[in-house]
Coordinates of C-alpha atoms and ligand atoms in Angstrom, one line a residue:
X1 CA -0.3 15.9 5.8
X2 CA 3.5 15.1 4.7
X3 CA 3.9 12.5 2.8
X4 CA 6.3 10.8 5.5
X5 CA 6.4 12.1 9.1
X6 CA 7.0 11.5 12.6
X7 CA 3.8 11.1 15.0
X8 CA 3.1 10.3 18.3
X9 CA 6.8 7.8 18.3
X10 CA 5.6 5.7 15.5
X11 CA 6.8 6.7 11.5
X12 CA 3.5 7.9 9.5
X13 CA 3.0 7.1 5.5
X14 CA 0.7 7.9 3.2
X15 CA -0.1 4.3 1.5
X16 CA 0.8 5.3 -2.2
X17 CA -0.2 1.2 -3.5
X18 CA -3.4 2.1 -3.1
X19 CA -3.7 6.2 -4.4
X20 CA -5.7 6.8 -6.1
X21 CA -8.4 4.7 -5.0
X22 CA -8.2 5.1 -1.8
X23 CA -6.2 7.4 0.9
X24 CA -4.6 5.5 3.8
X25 CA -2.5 6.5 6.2
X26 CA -0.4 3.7 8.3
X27 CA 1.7 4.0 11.4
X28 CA 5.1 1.9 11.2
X29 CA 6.3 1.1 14.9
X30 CA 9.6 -0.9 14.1
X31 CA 12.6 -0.4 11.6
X32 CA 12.1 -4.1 9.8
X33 CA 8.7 -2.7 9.2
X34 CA 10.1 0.8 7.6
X35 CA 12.3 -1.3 5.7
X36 CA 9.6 -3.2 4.4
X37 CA 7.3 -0.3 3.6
X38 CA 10.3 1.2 1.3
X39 CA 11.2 -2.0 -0.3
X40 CA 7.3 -2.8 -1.2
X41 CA 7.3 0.8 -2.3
X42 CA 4.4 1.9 0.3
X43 CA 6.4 4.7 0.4
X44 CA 8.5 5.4 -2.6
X45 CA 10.7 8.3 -4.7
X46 CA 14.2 9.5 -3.6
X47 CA 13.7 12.3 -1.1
X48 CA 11.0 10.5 0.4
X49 CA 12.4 7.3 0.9
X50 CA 15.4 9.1 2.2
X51 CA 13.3 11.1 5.1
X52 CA 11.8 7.6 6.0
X53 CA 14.6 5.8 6.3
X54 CA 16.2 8.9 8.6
X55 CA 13.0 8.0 10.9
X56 CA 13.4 4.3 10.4
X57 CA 17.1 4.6 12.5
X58 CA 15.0 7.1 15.2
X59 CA 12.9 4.1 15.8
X60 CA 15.6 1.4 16.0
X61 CA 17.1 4.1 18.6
X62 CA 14.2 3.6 20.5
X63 CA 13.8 0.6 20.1
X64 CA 17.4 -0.8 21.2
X65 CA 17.5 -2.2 24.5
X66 CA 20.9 -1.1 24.9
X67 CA 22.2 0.6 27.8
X68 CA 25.8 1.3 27.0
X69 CA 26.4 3.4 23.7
X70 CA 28.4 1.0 22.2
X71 CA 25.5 -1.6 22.6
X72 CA 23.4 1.3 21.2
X73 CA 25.9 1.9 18.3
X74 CA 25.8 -1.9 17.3
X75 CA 22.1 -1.7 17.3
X76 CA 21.8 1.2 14.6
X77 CA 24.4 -0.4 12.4
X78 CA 22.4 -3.1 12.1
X79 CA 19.9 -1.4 11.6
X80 CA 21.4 0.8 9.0
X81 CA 21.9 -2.2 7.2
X82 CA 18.6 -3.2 7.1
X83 CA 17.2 -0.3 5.8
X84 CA 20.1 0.4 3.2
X85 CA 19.5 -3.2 1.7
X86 CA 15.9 -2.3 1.5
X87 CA 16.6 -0.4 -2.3
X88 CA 19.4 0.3 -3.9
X89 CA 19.1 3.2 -6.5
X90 CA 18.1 6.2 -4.8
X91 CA 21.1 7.8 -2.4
X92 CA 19.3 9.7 -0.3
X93 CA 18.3 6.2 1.5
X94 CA 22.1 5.6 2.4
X95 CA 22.5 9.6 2.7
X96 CA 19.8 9.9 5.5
X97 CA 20.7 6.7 7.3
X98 CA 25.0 7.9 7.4
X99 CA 23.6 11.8 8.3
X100 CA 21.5 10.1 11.4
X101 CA 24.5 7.2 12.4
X102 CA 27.2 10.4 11.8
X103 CA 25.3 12.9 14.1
X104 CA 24.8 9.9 17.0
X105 CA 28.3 9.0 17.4
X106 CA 29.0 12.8 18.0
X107 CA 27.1 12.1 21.7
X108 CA 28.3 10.0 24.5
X109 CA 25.0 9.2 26.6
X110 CA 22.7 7.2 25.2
X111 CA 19.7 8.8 26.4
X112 CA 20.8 11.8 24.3
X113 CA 22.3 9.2 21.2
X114 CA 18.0 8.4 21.6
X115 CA 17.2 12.0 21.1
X116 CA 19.7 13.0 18.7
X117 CA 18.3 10.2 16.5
X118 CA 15.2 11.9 15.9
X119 CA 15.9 15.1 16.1
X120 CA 18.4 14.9 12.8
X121 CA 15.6 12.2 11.3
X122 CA 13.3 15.4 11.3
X123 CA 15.8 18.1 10.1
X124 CA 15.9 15.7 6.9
X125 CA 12.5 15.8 6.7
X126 CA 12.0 19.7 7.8
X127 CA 14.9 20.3 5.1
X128 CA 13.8 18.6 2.8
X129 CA 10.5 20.4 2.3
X130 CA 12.6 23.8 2.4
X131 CA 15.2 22.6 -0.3
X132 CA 12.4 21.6 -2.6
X133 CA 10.5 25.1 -3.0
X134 CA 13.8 26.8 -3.3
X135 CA 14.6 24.4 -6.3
X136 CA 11.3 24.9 -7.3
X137 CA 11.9 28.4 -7.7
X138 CA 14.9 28.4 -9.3
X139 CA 13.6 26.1 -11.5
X140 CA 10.5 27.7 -12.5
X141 CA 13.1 30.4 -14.2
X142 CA 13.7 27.8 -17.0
X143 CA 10.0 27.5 -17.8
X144 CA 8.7 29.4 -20.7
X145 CA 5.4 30.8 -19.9
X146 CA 2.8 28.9 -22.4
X147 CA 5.0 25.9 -22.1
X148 CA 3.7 22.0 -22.6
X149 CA 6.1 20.5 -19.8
X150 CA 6.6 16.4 -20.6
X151 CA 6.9 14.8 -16.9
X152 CA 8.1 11.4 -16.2
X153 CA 7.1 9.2 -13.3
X154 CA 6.0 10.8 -9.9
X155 CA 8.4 13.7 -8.6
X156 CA 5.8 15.5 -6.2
X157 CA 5.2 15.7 -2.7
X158 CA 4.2 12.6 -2.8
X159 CA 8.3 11.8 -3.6
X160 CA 9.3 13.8 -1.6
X161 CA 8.3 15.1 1.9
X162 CA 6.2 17.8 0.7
X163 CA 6.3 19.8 -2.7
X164 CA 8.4 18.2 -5.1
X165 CA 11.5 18.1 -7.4
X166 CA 10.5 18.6 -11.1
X167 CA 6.6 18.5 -10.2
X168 CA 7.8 21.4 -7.8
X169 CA 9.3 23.0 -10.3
X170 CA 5.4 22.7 -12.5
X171 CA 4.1 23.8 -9.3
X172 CA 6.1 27.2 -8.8
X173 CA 5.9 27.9 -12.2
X174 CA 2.1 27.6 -12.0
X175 CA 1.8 29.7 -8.5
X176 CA 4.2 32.4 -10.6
X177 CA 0.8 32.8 -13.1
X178 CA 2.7 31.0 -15.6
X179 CA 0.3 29.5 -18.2
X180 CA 1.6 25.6 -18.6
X181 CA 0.5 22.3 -19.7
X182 CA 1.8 19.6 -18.5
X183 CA 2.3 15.9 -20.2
X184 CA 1.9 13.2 -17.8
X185 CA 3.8 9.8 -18.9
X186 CA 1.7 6.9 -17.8
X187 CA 5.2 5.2 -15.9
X188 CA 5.0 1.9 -16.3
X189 CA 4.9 -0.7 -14.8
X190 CA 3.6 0.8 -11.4
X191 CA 2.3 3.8 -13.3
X192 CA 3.3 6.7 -11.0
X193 CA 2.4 9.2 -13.8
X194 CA -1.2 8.0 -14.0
X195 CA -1.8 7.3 -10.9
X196 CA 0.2 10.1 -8.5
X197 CA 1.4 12.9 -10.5
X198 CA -1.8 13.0 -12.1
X199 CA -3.8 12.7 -8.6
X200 CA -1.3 15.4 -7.6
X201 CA -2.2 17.9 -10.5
X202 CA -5.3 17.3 -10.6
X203 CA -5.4 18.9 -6.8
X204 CA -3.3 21.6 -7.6
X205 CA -5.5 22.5 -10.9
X206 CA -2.1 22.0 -13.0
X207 CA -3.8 21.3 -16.9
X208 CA -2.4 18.3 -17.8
X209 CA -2.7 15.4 -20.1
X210 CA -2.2 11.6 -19.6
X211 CA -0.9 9.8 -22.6
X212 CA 0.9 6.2 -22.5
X213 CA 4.6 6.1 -22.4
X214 CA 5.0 5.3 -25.7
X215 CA 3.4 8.5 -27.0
X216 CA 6.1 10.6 -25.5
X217 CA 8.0 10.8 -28.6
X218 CA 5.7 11.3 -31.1
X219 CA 4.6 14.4 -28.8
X220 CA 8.3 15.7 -29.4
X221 CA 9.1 14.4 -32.7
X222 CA 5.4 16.8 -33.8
X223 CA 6.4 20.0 -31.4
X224 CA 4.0 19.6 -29.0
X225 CA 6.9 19.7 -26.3
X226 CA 8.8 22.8 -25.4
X227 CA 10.6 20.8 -22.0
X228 CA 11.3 17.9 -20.4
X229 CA 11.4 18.0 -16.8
X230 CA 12.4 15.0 -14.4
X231 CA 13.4 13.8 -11.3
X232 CA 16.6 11.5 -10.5
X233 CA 17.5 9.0 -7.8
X234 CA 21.2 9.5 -8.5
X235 CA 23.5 11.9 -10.1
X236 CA 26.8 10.7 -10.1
X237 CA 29.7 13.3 -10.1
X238 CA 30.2 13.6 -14.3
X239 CA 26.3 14.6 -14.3
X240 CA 25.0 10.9 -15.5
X241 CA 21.4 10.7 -13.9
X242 CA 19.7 7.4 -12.4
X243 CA 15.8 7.9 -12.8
X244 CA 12.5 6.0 -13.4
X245 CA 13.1 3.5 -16.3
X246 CA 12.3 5.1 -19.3
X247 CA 14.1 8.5 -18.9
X248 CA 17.0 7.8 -20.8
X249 CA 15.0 7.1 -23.8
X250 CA 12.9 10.5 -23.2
X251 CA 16.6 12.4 -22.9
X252 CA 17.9 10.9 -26.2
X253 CA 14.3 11.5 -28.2
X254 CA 14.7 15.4 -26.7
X255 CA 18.0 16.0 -27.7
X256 CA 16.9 14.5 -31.4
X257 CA 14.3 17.1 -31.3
X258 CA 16.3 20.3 -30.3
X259 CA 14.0 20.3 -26.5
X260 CA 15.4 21.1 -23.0
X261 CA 15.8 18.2 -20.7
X262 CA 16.6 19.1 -17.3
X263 CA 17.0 17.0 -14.4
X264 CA 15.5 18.3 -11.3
X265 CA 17.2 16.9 -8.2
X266 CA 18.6 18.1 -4.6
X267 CA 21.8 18.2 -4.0
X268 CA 21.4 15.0 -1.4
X269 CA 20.4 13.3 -4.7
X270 CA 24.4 13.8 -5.9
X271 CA 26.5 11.1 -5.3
X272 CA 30.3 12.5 -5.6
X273 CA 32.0 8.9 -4.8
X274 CA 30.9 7.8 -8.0
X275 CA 32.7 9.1 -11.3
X276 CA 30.0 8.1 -13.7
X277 CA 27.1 5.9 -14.4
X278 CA 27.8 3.2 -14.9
X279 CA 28.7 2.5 -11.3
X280 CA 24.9 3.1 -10.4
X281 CA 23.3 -0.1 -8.4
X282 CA 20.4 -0.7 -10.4
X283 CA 17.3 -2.1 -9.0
X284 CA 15.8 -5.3 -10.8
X285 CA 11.9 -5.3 -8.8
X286 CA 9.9 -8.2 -9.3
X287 CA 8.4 -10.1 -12.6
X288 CA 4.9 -9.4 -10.9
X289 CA 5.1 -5.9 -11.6
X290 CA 4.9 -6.5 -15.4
X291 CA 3.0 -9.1 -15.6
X292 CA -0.2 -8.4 -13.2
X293 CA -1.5 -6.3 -16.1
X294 CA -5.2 -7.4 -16.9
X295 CA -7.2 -6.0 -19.8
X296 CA -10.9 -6.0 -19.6
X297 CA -10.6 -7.5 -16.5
X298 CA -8.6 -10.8 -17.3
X299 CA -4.9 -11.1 -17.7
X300 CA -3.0 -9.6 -20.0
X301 CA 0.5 -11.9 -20.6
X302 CA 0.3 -15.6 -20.6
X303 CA 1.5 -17.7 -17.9
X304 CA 5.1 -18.2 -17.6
X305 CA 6.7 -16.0 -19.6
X306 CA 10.5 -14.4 -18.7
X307 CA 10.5 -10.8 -17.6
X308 CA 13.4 -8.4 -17.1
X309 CA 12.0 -5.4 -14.5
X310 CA 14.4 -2.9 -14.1
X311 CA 13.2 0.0 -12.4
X312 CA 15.7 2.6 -13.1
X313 CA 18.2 3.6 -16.6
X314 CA 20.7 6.0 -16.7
X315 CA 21.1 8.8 -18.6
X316 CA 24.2 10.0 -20.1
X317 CA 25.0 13.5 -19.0
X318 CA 25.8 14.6 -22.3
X319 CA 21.5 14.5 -22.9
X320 CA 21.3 16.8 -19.7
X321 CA 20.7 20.7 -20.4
X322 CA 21.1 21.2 -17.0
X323 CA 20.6 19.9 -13.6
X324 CA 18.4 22.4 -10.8
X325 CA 19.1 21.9 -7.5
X326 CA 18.5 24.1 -4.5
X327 CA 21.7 25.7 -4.2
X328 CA 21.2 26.9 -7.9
X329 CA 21.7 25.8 -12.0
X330 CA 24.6 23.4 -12.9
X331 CA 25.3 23.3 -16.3
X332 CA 28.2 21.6 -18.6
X333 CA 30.4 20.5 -18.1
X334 CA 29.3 19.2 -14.9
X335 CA 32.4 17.1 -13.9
X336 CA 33.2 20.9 -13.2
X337 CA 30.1 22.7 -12.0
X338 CA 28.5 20.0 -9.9
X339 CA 30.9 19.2 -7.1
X340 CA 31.3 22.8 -6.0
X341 CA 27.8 23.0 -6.2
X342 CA 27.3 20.0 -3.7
X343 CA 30.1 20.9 -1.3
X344 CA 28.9 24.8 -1.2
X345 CA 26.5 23.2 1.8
X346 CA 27.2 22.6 5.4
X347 CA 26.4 18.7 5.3
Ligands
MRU401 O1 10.5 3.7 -8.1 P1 10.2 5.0 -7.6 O2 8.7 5.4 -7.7 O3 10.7 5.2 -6.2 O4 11.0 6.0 -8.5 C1 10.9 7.4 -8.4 C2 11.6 8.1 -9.4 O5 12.3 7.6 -10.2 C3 11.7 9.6 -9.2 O6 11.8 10.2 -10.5 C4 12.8 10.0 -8.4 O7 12.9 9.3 -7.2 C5 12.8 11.5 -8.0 S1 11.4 11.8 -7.0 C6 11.5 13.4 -6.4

């Protein structure tokens, strides 16, 4: 199944807390609860949180007891709002929920604001699966056959709707008979590398190899790294990348070492408003995250102690080799390559 889908009226998630333990599906019938299901990370990574959030306004749509549009319209601002609030990193939440509100006002009746709703929540989520194996394709061109990939945090279809960014990328590369390897960074806190890109590989028989976050630079610094390949949950328009914290520190180590860091995004992912950077939101999640470690089965860091959580960095551009997206390569300078690249498309 996708990762995030539409089913039967109600909004349908894979529960990604508990992979890979356990595989459970659950149905969400309201938009509080979509909301809630993105901030608690039930469902997380950019494009993915992005298609759910397009679904979370087709419920509110049908959920609205609103009979006149502009009843109907007050309604999805709210809850627009709601689900906006719910994270604050990732653009392609705010991107979905303005494409849904912007194709709604277009209509009059609200019967057909209803279906409009959910008919552009699933083109986001349709598209989405289609941009992703034409990145991944592209992509795959930059990928030496023989390489050892280094891979940050999760970027697969479980990020996405199906597929994947950079682990789409792995993924094409690998269907093109491409012999890789693939390094699998741990990710913590909530260790998406160990737990779902290497669930994901391991069911796409990917080789790969697990090895703590720490590690990552000793791997490069000893040439056991020929590319770096990650996701983002912004771009902003000079080519500065948002991503899982810890990427910045991957990008700079890379660069050191003479070895390709790309940033594999679509071009939803790009948010032209913002000049650089530093104008990113980024997320500070809770102390719990860090500190519910437990070694040998008892916990890990005293009682009490101050934590600082956030769950994204940014990268400078200038540690970017290049940035894949589905409407092609952009390279430096990107203040000049990637707006073109992002207004080439019809939306
Ligand atoms: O906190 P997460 O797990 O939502 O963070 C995900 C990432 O940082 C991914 O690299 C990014 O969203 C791109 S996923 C295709």
């Amino acid at each position: 199944m996708r990762t995030v889908e539409w089913h039967d009226g109600k909004v349908r998630l894979i529960d990604q807390r508990l992979l890979p333990a356990e595989f459970r599906v659950v149905e969400l019938m309201d938009v509080e609860a979509v909301a809630r299901a993105i901030r608690e990370m039930v469902v997380r990574g950019a494009p993915a949180i992005g298609a759910a959030a397009g679904f979370g306004m087709a419920l509110a749509a049908r959920e609205s007891p609103a009979h006149s549009r502009d009843g109907l319209l007050r309604d999805l601002e709210d809850a627009a709002a709601i689900l906006r609030a719910a994270r604050p990193t990732a653009v392609n939440l705010a991107w979905a929920v303005e494409r849904v509100l912007r194709r709604v006002v277009e209509e009059q009746d609200p019967r057909r604001m209803r279906e409009v709703a959910l008919e552009e929540a699933q083109a986001i989520a349709d598209e989405d699966v289609a941009t992703n194996r034409r990145l991944g394709e592209i992509g795959a061109a930059v990928v030496p056959d023989g390489a050892t990939i280094l891979h940050h945090c999760n970027t697969g279809a479980l990020a996405t709707v199906d597929y994947g960014t950079a682990l789409g990328v792995i993924r094409a590369a690998h269907e093109q008979g491409k012999r890789i390897h693939v390094l699998v960074d741990e990710t913590r806190p909530r260790l998406q590398g160990a737990r779902l890109t290497a669930w994901e590989l391991q069911q796409l028989g990917i080789p790969f190899t697990l090895i703590v976050d720490n590690a990552a630079g000793h791997f490069m610094h000893t040439g056991q790294v020929d590319l770096v390949l990650v996701g983002a949950d912004r771009i902003a328009a000079n080519g500065d990348v948002a991503n899982k914290i810890g990427t910045y520190k991957l990008a700079v180590v890379a660069k050191e070492n003479g070895i390709p860091f790309y940033v594999c995004a679509p071009t939803s992912t790009v948010d032209l408003s913002l000049r650089a950077g530093t104008e990113i939101p980024i997320e500070e999640r809770p102390p719990e995250e860090v500190t519910a470690l437990t070694l040998m089965g008892r916990p890990a860091v005293p009682e009490g102690v101050a934590v600082a959580n956030p769950a994204f960095d940014v990268t400078p551009h200038r540690y970017v080799t290049g940035i894949i997206t589905e409407r092609g390569i952009a390279y430096p300078p990107f203040h000049l390559t990637l707006p073109p690249l992002v207004k080439g498309g019809t939306r």
